[in-house]
Structures are given as structure tokens and as C-alpha cells.
Short mmCIF file of C-alpha atoms and ligand atoms in Angstrom, two decimals:
data_model
loop_
_atom_site.label_atom_id
_atom_site.label_comp_id
_atom_site.label_asym_id
_atom_site.label_seq_id
_atom_site.Cartn_x
_atom_site.Cartn_y
_atom_site.Cartn_z
CA UNK A 1 112.69 105.85 118.93
CA UNK A 2 109.97 103.01 118.88
CA UNK A 3 108.74 101.66 122.01
CA UNK A 4 110.77 98.19 121.16
CA UNK A 5 113.79 100.28 120.58
CA UNK A 6 114.04 101.61 123.65
CA UNK A 7 112.77 99.31 125.98
CA UNK A 8 115.47 96.83 125.95
CA UNK A 9 116.10 96.47 129.45
CA UNK A 10 112.64 95.53 129.73
CA UNK A 11 112.67 92.77 127.19
CA UNK A 12 115.79 91.27 128.77
CA UNK A 13 113.85 91.09 131.97
CA UNK A 14 110.84 89.51 129.98
CA UNK A 15 113.17 86.87 128.58
CA UNK A 16 114.65 86.34 132.27
CA UNK A 17 111.04 86.07 133.74
CA UNK A 18 110.12 83.16 131.10
CA UNK A 19 111.75 80.62 133.06
CA UNK A 20 110.40 81.31 136.45
CA UNK A 21 107.03 83.07 135.81
CA UNK A 22 104.43 81.16 133.29
CA UNK A 23 104.64 83.28 130.31
CA UNK A 24 106.82 85.51 131.96
CA UNK A 25 104.15 87.43 134.28
CA UNK A 26 102.18 87.46 137.36
CA UNK A 27 98.96 88.06 135.82
CA UNK A 28 97.95 87.33 132.18
CA UNK A 29 96.61 90.79 131.32
CA UNK A 30 99.92 92.45 132.16
CA UNK A 31 101.70 90.46 129.15
CA UNK A 32 101.44 93.56 126.66
CA UNK A 33 102.84 93.19 123.33
CA UNK A 34 105.25 93.19 121.98
CA UNK A 35 106.79 93.10 125.65
CA UNK A 36 105.75 94.61 128.91
CA UNK A 37 107.96 97.51 130.01
CA UNK A 38 109.45 96.76 133.45
CA UNK A 39 108.68 99.76 136.05
CA UNK A 40 111.61 100.91 138.38
CA UNK A 41 109.47 103.80 140.27
CA UNK A 42 106.09 104.98 140.32
CA UNK A 43 105.44 108.67 141.44
CA UNK A 44 101.93 110.37 141.14
CA UNK A 45 100.82 109.58 138.08
CA UNK A 46 104.42 108.95 136.10
CA UNK A 47 105.91 105.34 135.89
CA UNK A 48 109.73 105.46 135.27
CA UNK A 49 110.65 101.84 133.45
CA UNK A 50 114.20 100.19 133.71
CA UNK A 51 115.49 102.05 130.74
CA UNK A 52 114.59 105.34 131.90
CA UNK A 53 111.19 106.04 129.91
CA UNK A 54 108.63 107.88 131.62
CA UNK A 55 105.04 106.85 131.05
CA UNK A 56 101.93 108.94 131.98
CA UNK A 57 99.67 106.23 134.01
CA UNK A 58 96.07 105.86 133.30
CA UNK A 59 95.81 102.20 134.73
CA UNK A 60 96.79 103.48 137.88
CA UNK A 61 97.14 100.09 140.01
CA UNK A 62 94.26 98.78 138.08
CA UNK A 63 92.36 101.58 139.36
CA UNK A 64 93.01 101.46 142.95
CA UNK A 65 95.35 104.62 143.22
CA UNK A 66 92.69 107.25 143.23
CA UNK A 67 95.60 109.50 144.88
CA UNK A 68 98.21 108.46 142.43
CA UNK A 69 101.34 106.23 143.30
CA UNK A 70 102.96 106.90 146.48
CA UNK A 71 100.98 109.94 147.77
CA UNK A 72 102.62 111.89 150.49
CA UNK A 73 99.81 111.71 153.04
CA UNK A 74 99.79 107.78 152.51
CA UNK A 75 103.34 107.30 152.50
CA UNK A 76 103.89 109.24 155.66
CA UNK A 77 101.03 107.52 157.74
CA UNK A 78 102.36 103.93 156.49
CA UNK A 79 105.92 104.93 157.39
CA UNK A 80 104.82 105.67 160.84
CA UNK A 81 102.97 102.47 161.00
CA UNK A 82 105.58 100.34 159.96
CA UNK A 83 107.90 100.11 162.74
CA UNK A 84 104.83 99.52 165.29
CA UNK A 85 104.01 96.31 163.41
CA UNK A 86 103.14 95.28 159.80
CA UNK A 87 100.76 92.35 160.72
CA UNK A 88 99.36 91.83 163.91
CA UNK A 89 97.45 88.78 163.66
CA UNK A 90 95.41 90.15 166.72
CA UNK A 91 92.46 92.81 167.09
CA UNK A 92 93.71 96.48 166.78
CA UNK A 93 91.99 99.96 166.75
CA UNK A 94 92.79 100.66 162.98
CA UNK A 95 90.49 97.96 161.70
CA UNK A 96 87.74 99.80 163.48
CA UNK A 97 88.69 103.34 162.39
CA UNK A 98 88.54 102.03 158.93
CA UNK A 99 85.13 100.48 159.18
CA UNK A 100 83.80 103.42 160.71
CA UNK A 101 84.85 105.65 157.79
CA UNK A 102 83.36 103.18 155.36
CA UNK A 103 80.18 102.69 157.20
CA UNK A 104 79.94 106.88 157.33
CA UNK A 105 80.83 107.10 153.71
CA UNK A 106 78.70 104.15 151.97
CA UNK A 107 75.01 104.29 152.05
CA UNK A 108 74.17 100.47 152.54
CA UNK A 109 77.20 99.86 154.91
CA UNK A 110 76.20 99.15 158.43
CA UNK A 111 78.98 96.58 158.91
CA UNK A 112 82.22 95.59 157.47
CA UNK A 113 84.21 92.35 157.04
CA UNK A 114 87.84 93.00 155.44
CA UNK A 115 89.29 90.39 152.89
CA UNK A 116 92.85 90.57 151.21
CA UNK A 117 91.24 91.05 147.63
CA UNK A 118 88.39 91.70 145.71
CA UNK A 119 88.07 88.11 144.52
CA UNK A 120 87.76 87.08 148.42
CA UNK A 121 85.27 89.73 149.03
CA UNK A 122 82.84 88.20 146.45
CA UNK A 123 83.42 84.74 147.65
CA UNK A 124 82.80 85.57 150.85
CA UNK A 125 79.87 88.02 150.03
CA UNK A 126 77.95 85.40 147.83
CA UNK A 127 78.78 82.76 150.43
CA UNK A 128 76.81 85.23 153.02
CA UNK A 129 74.00 85.54 150.63
CA UNK A 130 73.55 82.08 150.13
CA UNK A 131 73.97 81.27 154.06
CA UNK A 132 71.33 84.27 154.83
CA UNK A 133 68.79 83.08 152.18
CA UNK A 134 69.39 79.55 152.32
CA UNK A 135 69.68 79.24 148.45
CA UNK A 136 72.29 78.29 146.21
CA UNK A 137 71.49 79.75 142.81
CA UNK A 138 72.86 83.04 141.77
CA UNK A 139 72.36 85.67 139.06
CA UNK A 140 75.24 87.26 137.31
CA UNK A 141 75.74 89.80 134.38
CA UNK A 142 76.96 88.62 131.01
CA UNK A 143 80.38 90.25 130.90
CA UNK A 144 80.57 91.13 134.60
CA UNK A 145 84.01 90.50 136.36
CA UNK A 146 84.04 89.67 139.88
CA UNK A 147 87.87 88.09 140.14
CA UNK A 148 88.66 84.48 140.02
CA UNK A 149 86.17 82.83 142.48
CA UNK A 150 85.03 79.50 141.16
CA UNK A 151 81.26 80.18 141.28
CA UNK A 152 81.27 83.70 139.76
CA UNK A 153 84.13 82.60 136.95
CA UNK A 154 81.71 82.28 134.18
CA UNK A 155 79.99 84.27 131.26
CA UNK A 156 82.66 87.14 131.63
CA UNK A 157 83.48 86.46 127.65
CA UNK A 158 81.10 85.30 124.88
CA UNK A 159 79.12 82.97 124.37
CA UNK A 160 78.51 83.68 128.20
CA UNK A 161 77.52 80.33 128.99
CA UNK A 162 80.91 78.81 129.53
CA UNK A 163 83.45 78.98 132.47
CA UNK A 164 86.81 81.23 132.37
CA UNK A 165 89.26 78.37 133.20
CA UNK A 166 90.20 74.92 132.54
CA UNK A 167 90.69 72.99 135.91
CA UNK A 168 87.41 74.76 137.36
CA UNK A 169 85.11 71.98 138.57
CA UNK A 170 81.79 72.54 136.21
CA UNK A 171 79.64 71.81 139.46
CA UNK A 172 80.76 75.27 141.09
CA UNK A 173 79.13 77.12 138.11
CA UNK A 174 76.42 75.10 137.84
CA UNK A 175 73.91 77.42 140.00
CA UNK A 176 75.17 80.49 138.69
CA UNK A 177 73.32 81.95 135.27
CA UNK A 178 73.62 85.47 133.68
CA UNK A 179 71.61 88.01 131.93
CA UNK A 180 72.60 90.97 129.84
CA UNK A 181 73.18 94.20 131.35
CA UNK A 182 70.86 96.90 130.70
CA UNK A 183 67.98 94.46 130.24
CA UNK A 184 65.25 94.26 132.86
CA UNK A 185 63.04 91.87 130.98
CA UNK A 186 65.77 89.29 131.23
CA UNK A 187 65.96 90.08 134.72
CA UNK A 188 62.80 89.88 135.33
CA UNK A 189 62.25 86.32 133.67
CA UNK A 190 65.19 85.05 135.77
CA UNK A 191 64.22 86.29 139.05
CA UNK A 192 61.60 84.13 140.63
CA UNK A 193 60.19 84.73 144.27
CA UNK A 194 62.26 82.42 147.04
CA UNK A 195 64.61 81.07 143.68
CA UNK A 196 68.09 82.82 143.75
CA UNK A 197 70.31 84.08 146.58
CA UNK A 198 71.24 87.07 145.03
CA UNK A 199 71.82 89.27 141.90
CA UNK A 200 75.51 90.25 141.63
CA UNK A 201 76.16 93.30 139.21
CA UNK A 202 78.81 95.95 138.91
CA UNK A 203 76.47 99.10 138.91
CA UNK A 204 79.30 100.42 136.21
CA UNK A 205 80.65 97.60 134.49
CA UNK A 206 84.43 97.84 134.89
CA UNK A 207 86.61 95.59 132.77
CA UNK A 208 83.76 95.46 130.38
CA UNK A 209 84.73 99.06 129.28
CA UNK A 210 82.52 101.09 131.95
CA UNK A 211 79.30 100.31 130.38
CA UNK A 212 76.95 102.84 132.50
CA UNK A 213 73.40 101.67 133.58
CA UNK A 214 70.45 103.32 131.75
CA UNK A 215 68.12 105.35 133.92
CA UNK A 216 65.88 103.06 135.93
CA UNK A 217 67.59 99.93 135.30
CA UNK A 218 69.46 99.62 138.83
CA UNK A 219 65.98 101.19 140.37
CA UNK A 220 64.57 98.32 138.45
CA UNK A 221 66.50 95.79 139.67
CA UNK A 222 66.04 96.75 143.41
CA UNK A 223 62.72 96.34 142.67
CA UNK A 224 62.84 93.16 141.14
CA UNK A 225 65.03 91.81 144.23
CA UNK A 226 62.41 93.05 146.77
CA UNK A 227 59.78 91.58 144.95
CA UNK A 228 61.45 88.09 144.93
CA UNK A 229 63.59 88.41 148.19
CA UNK A 230 66.73 88.31 146.30
CA UNK A 231 69.60 90.08 147.93
CA UNK A 232 70.95 92.66 145.43
CA UNK A 233 74.71 92.66 145.55
CA UNK A 234 76.80 95.36 144.00
CA UNK A 235 80.17 94.81 143.32
CA UNK A 236 81.76 98.05 143.87
CA UNK A 237 85.64 96.89 143.65
CA UNK A 238 86.02 99.53 141.04
CA UNK A 239 82.90 102.05 141.85
CA UNK A 240 83.54 102.09 145.35
CA UNK A 241 84.99 105.30 146.27
CA UNK A 242 85.60 106.04 142.61
CA UNK A 243 82.40 107.52 141.18
CA UNK A 244 81.49 109.47 144.68
CA UNK A 245 82.94 109.15 147.99
CA UNK A 246 80.13 106.70 148.68
CA UNK A 247 80.61 104.88 145.13
CA UNK A 248 77.98 103.96 142.88
CA UNK A 249 75.16 103.68 145.32
CA UNK A 250 75.60 107.33 146.51
CA UNK A 251 75.94 108.22 142.73
CA UNK A 252 73.10 106.43 141.45
CA UNK A 253 70.77 106.49 144.59
CA UNK A 254 70.28 102.68 144.58
CA UNK A 255 70.87 100.75 148.02
CA UNK A 256 71.99 97.27 147.76
CA UNK A 257 71.79 94.86 150.61
CA UNK A 258 75.53 93.82 150.17
CA UNK A 259 78.36 95.32 148.55
CA UNK A 260 81.88 94.22 147.88
CA UNK A 261 84.98 97.02 147.64
CA UNK A 262 88.50 96.82 147.46
CA UNK A 263 91.10 98.55 145.54
CA UNK A 264 90.62 102.21 146.58
CA UNK A 265 89.73 101.11 150.27
CA UNK A 266 93.31 99.68 150.39
CA UNK A 267 95.40 102.97 149.71
CA UNK A 268 97.70 101.01 147.46
CA UNK A 269 97.85 97.89 149.55
CA UNK A 270 96.19 94.68 149.53
CA UNK A 271 92.39 94.78 150.28
CA UNK A 272 88.96 93.73 150.01
CA UNK A 273 85.79 93.88 151.99
CA UNK A 274 82.20 93.09 152.25
CA UNK A 275 79.78 95.46 153.62
CA UNK A 276 76.31 95.80 154.13
CA UNK A 277 72.88 95.64 156.07
CA UNK A 278 73.32 94.56 159.98
CA UNK A 279 70.69 92.09 159.58
CA UNK A 280 72.29 89.98 156.79
CA UNK A 281 75.94 90.21 158.21
CA UNK A 282 74.90 88.96 161.59
CA UNK A 283 75.01 85.52 159.97
CA UNK A 284 78.58 85.86 160.03
CA UNK A 285 78.29 86.44 163.87
CA UNK A 286 79.26 83.05 165.39
CA UNK A 287 78.34 83.95 168.84
CA UNK A 288 74.68 84.06 167.28
CA UNK A 289 75.21 81.29 165.07
CA UNK A 290 77.69 79.07 166.78
CA UNK A 291 77.11 75.82 164.78
CA UNK A 292 79.34 75.36 161.82
CA UNK A 293 76.36 74.66 159.68
CA UNK A 294 74.36 78.07 160.78
CA UNK A 295 76.95 80.80 160.06
CA UNK A 296 78.74 82.06 157.48
CA UNK A 297 82.37 81.59 157.79
CA UNK A 298 84.68 84.24 156.92
CA UNK A 299 88.23 85.32 157.84
CA UNK A 300 92.13 85.07 156.57
CA UNK A 301 95.43 85.49 157.79
CA UNK A 302 96.05 89.03 156.53
CA UNK A 303 92.51 90.48 156.92
CA UNK A 304 92.79 93.66 158.82
CA UNK A 305 96.36 94.02 158.36
CA UNK A 306 97.65 97.54 160.11
CA UNK A 307 99.33 98.55 156.73
CA UNK A 308 96.20 98.29 154.37
CA UNK A 309 94.11 99.67 157.31
CA UNK A 310 96.59 102.72 157.68
CA UNK A 311 96.90 103.55 153.78
CA UNK A 312 93.09 103.02 153.63
CA UNK A 313 92.24 105.41 156.29
CA UNK A 314 94.76 107.97 154.99
CA UNK A 315 93.16 107.57 151.59
CA UNK A 316 89.63 107.84 152.58
CA UNK A 317 90.19 110.83 154.78
CA UNK A 318 91.70 112.68 151.61
CA UNK A 319 88.46 111.92 149.83
CA UNK A 320 86.33 113.22 152.58
CA UNK A 321 84.45 116.78 151.40
CA UNK A 322 84.69 115.56 147.90
CA UNK A 323 87.29 118.11 146.43
CA UNK A 324 89.47 115.21 144.78
CA UNK A 325 86.03 113.78 143.25
CA UNK A 326 85.34 117.01 142.19
CA UNK A 327 88.84 117.49 140.40
CA UNK A 328 89.16 114.04 138.71
CA UNK A 329 85.45 114.20 137.75
CA UNK A 330 86.29 117.39 135.76
CA UNK A 331 89.41 116.20 134.29
CA UNK A 332 87.48 112.80 133.28
CA UNK A 333 84.58 115.05 131.72
CA UNK A 334 87.27 117.19 129.71
CA UNK A 335 88.82 113.90 128.51
CA UNK A 336 85.54 112.11 127.36
CA UNK A 337 84.32 115.12 125.65
CA UNK A 338 87.77 115.85 124.10
CA UNK A 339 87.76 112.11 122.71
CA UNK A 340 84.25 112.39 121.35
CA UNK A 341 84.77 115.69 119.68
CA UNK A 342 87.98 114.12 118.06
CA UNK A 343 86.48 110.98 117.07
CA UNK A 344 83.53 113.04 115.57
CA UNK A 345 86.12 115.62 113.55
CA UNK A 346 87.70 112.56 111.99
CA UNK A 347 84.56 110.69 111.25
CA UNK A 348 86.28 107.40 113.38
CA UNK A 349 84.25 104.71 114.28
CA UNK A 350 84.66 105.13 117.83
CA UNK A 351 82.72 105.88 120.79
CA UNK A 352 83.35 107.10 124.13
CA UNK A 353 81.79 106.46 127.53
CA UNK A 354 82.73 108.80 130.44
CA UNK A 355 81.33 108.63 133.85
CA UNK A 356 83.24 110.80 136.53
CA UNK A 357 86.68 110.10 136.36
CA UNK A 358 86.10 106.69 134.16
CA UNK A 359 86.43 107.02 130.65
CA UNK A 360 86.53 104.22 127.93
CA UNK A 361 86.83 104.24 124.12
CA UNK A 362 85.15 101.47 122.35
CA UNK A 363 85.70 100.93 118.67
CA UNK A 364 82.19 100.86 117.38
CA UNK A 365 79.95 103.87 116.27
CA UNK A 366 77.74 103.66 119.59
CA UNK A 367 78.81 103.22 123.19
CA UNK A 368 77.79 99.41 123.78
CA UNK A 369 74.54 98.77 126.47
CA UNK A 370 75.69 95.49 127.47
CA UNK A 371 78.62 92.88 126.79
CA UNK A 372 77.06 91.40 123.55
CA UNK A 373 77.16 94.28 122.18
CA UNK A 374 80.82 94.70 122.31
CA UNK A 375 81.34 91.92 120.09
CA UNK A 376 81.39 93.77 117.01
CA UNK A 377 84.14 96.18 118.11
CA UNK A 378 86.97 96.60 115.94
CA UNK A 379 89.40 94.89 117.98
CA UNK A 380 92.44 95.50 115.33
CA UNK A 381 91.95 99.26 115.94
CA UNK A 382 91.88 98.93 119.81
CA UNK A 383 95.15 97.16 119.53
CA UNK A 384 96.78 99.54 117.38
CA UNK A 385 95.38 102.56 119.40
CA UNK A 386 97.02 100.68 122.56
CA UNK A 387 100.49 100.40 120.92
CA UNK A 388 100.19 104.13 119.28
CA UNK A 389 99.55 105.33 122.55
CA UNK A 390 102.52 103.27 124.34
CA UNK A 391 104.72 104.54 121.70
CA UNK A 392 103.50 108.07 122.87
CA UNK A 393 104.44 107.19 126.60
CA UNK A 394 100.82 106.49 127.56
CA UNK A 395 99.85 103.78 129.45
CA UNK A 396 96.54 102.09 129.99
CA UNK A 397 94.55 98.63 129.97
CA UNK A 398 93.80 96.74 128.12
CA UNK A 399 94.99 96.47 124.51
CA UNK A 400 91.52 95.41 123.82
CA UNK A 401 89.31 97.38 125.70
CA UNK A 402 90.76 101.03 126.48
CA UNK A 403 89.21 101.78 129.65
CA UNK A 404 91.11 104.32 132.07
CA UNK A 405 91.22 106.52 135.12
CA UNK A 406 92.00 109.74 136.14
CA UNK A 407 93.22 110.26 139.58
CA UNK A 408 94.31 113.14 141.62
CA UNK A 409 97.91 113.93 140.17
CA UNK A 410 96.82 114.07 136.49
CA UNK A 411 96.58 117.57 135.38
CA UNK A 412 95.09 119.35 132.30
CA UNK A 413 98.25 119.01 130.72
CA UNK A 414 98.11 115.38 130.86
CA UNK A 415 94.81 115.18 129.44
CA UNK A 416 95.81 117.54 126.55
CA UNK A 417 98.83 115.04 125.91
CA UNK A 418 96.46 112.12 125.65
CA UNK A 419 93.83 114.02 123.18
CA UNK A 420 96.94 115.06 120.85
CA UNK A 421 98.30 111.52 120.60
CA UNK A 422 94.54 110.12 120.20
CA UNK A 423 94.13 112.90 117.62
CA UNK A 424 97.10 111.65 115.68
CA UNK A 425 95.96 108.18 115.80
CA UNK A 426 92.54 109.12 114.42
CA UNK A 427 93.88 111.09 111.73
CA UNK A 428 96.51 108.36 110.51
CA UNK A 429 94.71 104.98 111.46
CA UNK A 430 94.08 103.29 107.99
CA UNK A 431 92.41 100.06 109.18
N1 LIG B 501 85.35 92.89 140.89
C1 LIG B 501 85.63 93.79 140.10
C2 LIG B 501 84.42 94.69 139.69
C3 LIG B 501 87.00 93.92 139.56
O1 LIG B 501 87.05 94.81 138.73
C4 LIG B 501 87.83 93.04 140.42
C5 LIG B 501 89.60 93.34 139.89
N2 LIG B 501 89.75 94.03 138.75
C6 LIG B 501 87.66 92.20 141.01
C7 LIG B 501 86.13 92.11 141.69
C8 LIG B 501 88.38 91.34 142.05
O2 LIG B 501 89.59 91.73 142.69
P1 LIG B 501 90.94 91.32 143.06
O3 LIG B 501 91.63 91.38 141.73
O4 LIG B 501 91.24 92.36 144.05
O5 LIG B 501 90.82 89.89 143.72
#
């Protein structure tokens, strides 16, 4: 039975949703064609929809669920916390405990401030960079995704010089410019002494399809930032606790001044955080800088809420020792090598990027070096692949850029099934 035929209950919900949710969804990227499936239950890496179909999940909560859906240690810890309070709104020990773990694990982290999402983390981190340096200009990377904060909501899609939304005041992006990833010369031209507050970059481009930094690139950016007095800001919302327990900064051995994290940090509950050098973070200290125009303001109703803190602590504790990373990295390697081998066998115009537990399939002969190079990807093939995999009960995002995550509950059997379904596609797709 095709996806359409066996998701009739989902279609009914999708139609019902149209009258109360714009386009029927809570987030544009979940509006998959022909219609989304509606999840009733999620456990491990298996999603069950309202029609009883079971999917193997490679989207795993936008990459947040490194231990899969509802892992026992997180569920138990949260269940214990729930009767003691879901939201204190006052100081408590759990916010210190999670911060101590982050400082322990992430090379650049000396101090931590929580937010409720990655978007907010980037808002406050860039505000901090601007407050600390006293400069307004910022440099980002073409194709870099940092969430919906106005000043960073530009240069995500080609032609990389436009904002990403109607209603976004052009003045808020006036001071933001962008250069291509993996291009040190462009970064060198853009960075001048005393000019920009920060360079914000995903060390591995997440939504861009896991484009990886070439050897020397991140090191070169670190040097350029040092030479020009620009803060290096790593957006590790995706890579944090994912590439290694200490994130991309541990994996690549390059230490930023400030980093943003989220996703995995919350163990399946909403979270974000900015972390970094003590001296920079002192600018948030209202005791040291009591004047409104002196300090970098930061806060929020749900910041440091005890449920996200509890789930985060249980998750980070499970990652200690590196056992989880070893397993998911090994499976990720099998997945990307397998995909590469199959694409080669059928001479399919596809290339694979694999970095630890992250893998992406680009429908072009060579892996892209930056977002510009993805312009010639075969979007029709990507969409057909997505629909084919969905028909085989395999779910990931997005239909235009297949980028996916292995998490702890995935098995060799799951990887084998993914590869078998991909092989059937490479064998039969006629374009
Ligand atoms: N930065 C990166 C690299 C992201 O991938 C995302 C979200 N996918 C964000 C920031 C924004 O995080 P959130 O959706 O939690 O606001």
C-alpha cells in the first residue's frame, strides 16, 4: 500500500488543522508532501502514526534526541522531578548542575546562560558579542542557519543577500554580511581590525547538509578573528554533544570565544544556551555592569526550567565516557560508506557526507564545499528519494536536503534497511 493509501487518518487531521494552524502546521518544514503523517507515539527510533504505521526515525526531534525518543533514564529522572515542580521561576540547584556538566564537557565553556531555544541563544550570544566589543557589524556564512532571530535571518538561501522573511525590518540585517563556507580568502577580506563584533559559524553546516570544514579552515578563522579582534562564535546547536561529547570544538580542536548550544542539551525538552569565556560573559553580570547601557541583558520566563535541566543532566550523564558516541559514530560510518558504495555501484549522481553520526546525501556528483555549490543539486531526485523512503517507512528531513542523524537506539538492522531501500531507489530511479 502506498503512503497516501495508508495514512488516511493523518490526512483527516491535516485537513482539520488547516482551519486553526496556518498551512495546517506548526513549522513550515514539517509540511511534507502529499501530507504529513501524524505521530501518536514515539519510542526509541520508532514513530507510530495515527493509522498504526511505524516509521524508523532519522530526524529524531530535529537532531535533539541523541538517546532516541523517551529514553528510560530521562523519563525516570523527569518523572521523579515532575511532582516537585515543573517551573520554579526562582533559583535552584539543577541549573548549576547542568551548567557544571557543560563546563566540564565543552572546551570553550567557562560560563553558561540558558535560553528556551537555539534561536534565542543566538540572539543573546550575538547581543553579547556586540555589547562586549562595542561594534554592531557581524559576519555569517552563506547558507548558515541560526534560527529565526532577525539579525541572523538572512543569507540562508541563494542569492544569499536577502532576508528570509516578509515583515523583517531591513534595518535589522543591515549590519550582517555573509561569506561562503570553506573560503578563507573571503573571510580575510571581510574581517578588518576593530570592525565586526563576531563571526558566527556552524562548524559543520547542519541544515545546509552537513557540509564539513576543510582542514585548516576553522583554524584559519580562529587566527583571523584573533588578528582582527573579532569574537569567534560557534553555533553548536546541532553539533554540540553530537560530533563528540564536547561538540565540534572538541572534534576539530578549535576553541571559539562564545558558543551556542541547544537541542541535545535539553534531553528532549525545550532549551538553548550560550556558553563561553568568563571575561566575555562578565558583560552579562549586572552587578559588575549595573547600567542598562553597560550590560548585555539576558533572561526569560522559562530559562533554566527544572524539567529541561533534569532531562539535560540525565542525557549528558549518559554521554560521559564516550560509549554512545562510539556506537553512533560507528553506525554513521557504516551508513555513509554503504550509501557511497551503492551510489557508486549504480553510477548514481549522488554524493555522501558522513561525519560521525551525521550523514547527508547530495544529489550532485561531488560533496558541496559550501552552500553555493548546492545550487546544481538535483532537487527532483532528492524529492523522489524522500518519497520513496517514506513509502518504505523511513522518515528524515528534508525533502530537498537529505540530512539525517543516527542516535543511540538505531541498530545495524535499521541501517541495513535504510541502505536496502536506498539501493532500490538508485536502481530504479529514471529521473
Ligand atoms: N542554530 C542551528 C545550527 C540550528 O540548526 C537551529 C535549529 N535547527 C537553530 C540554531 C535554532 O534553534 P531553535 O529551532 O531551537 O530555535
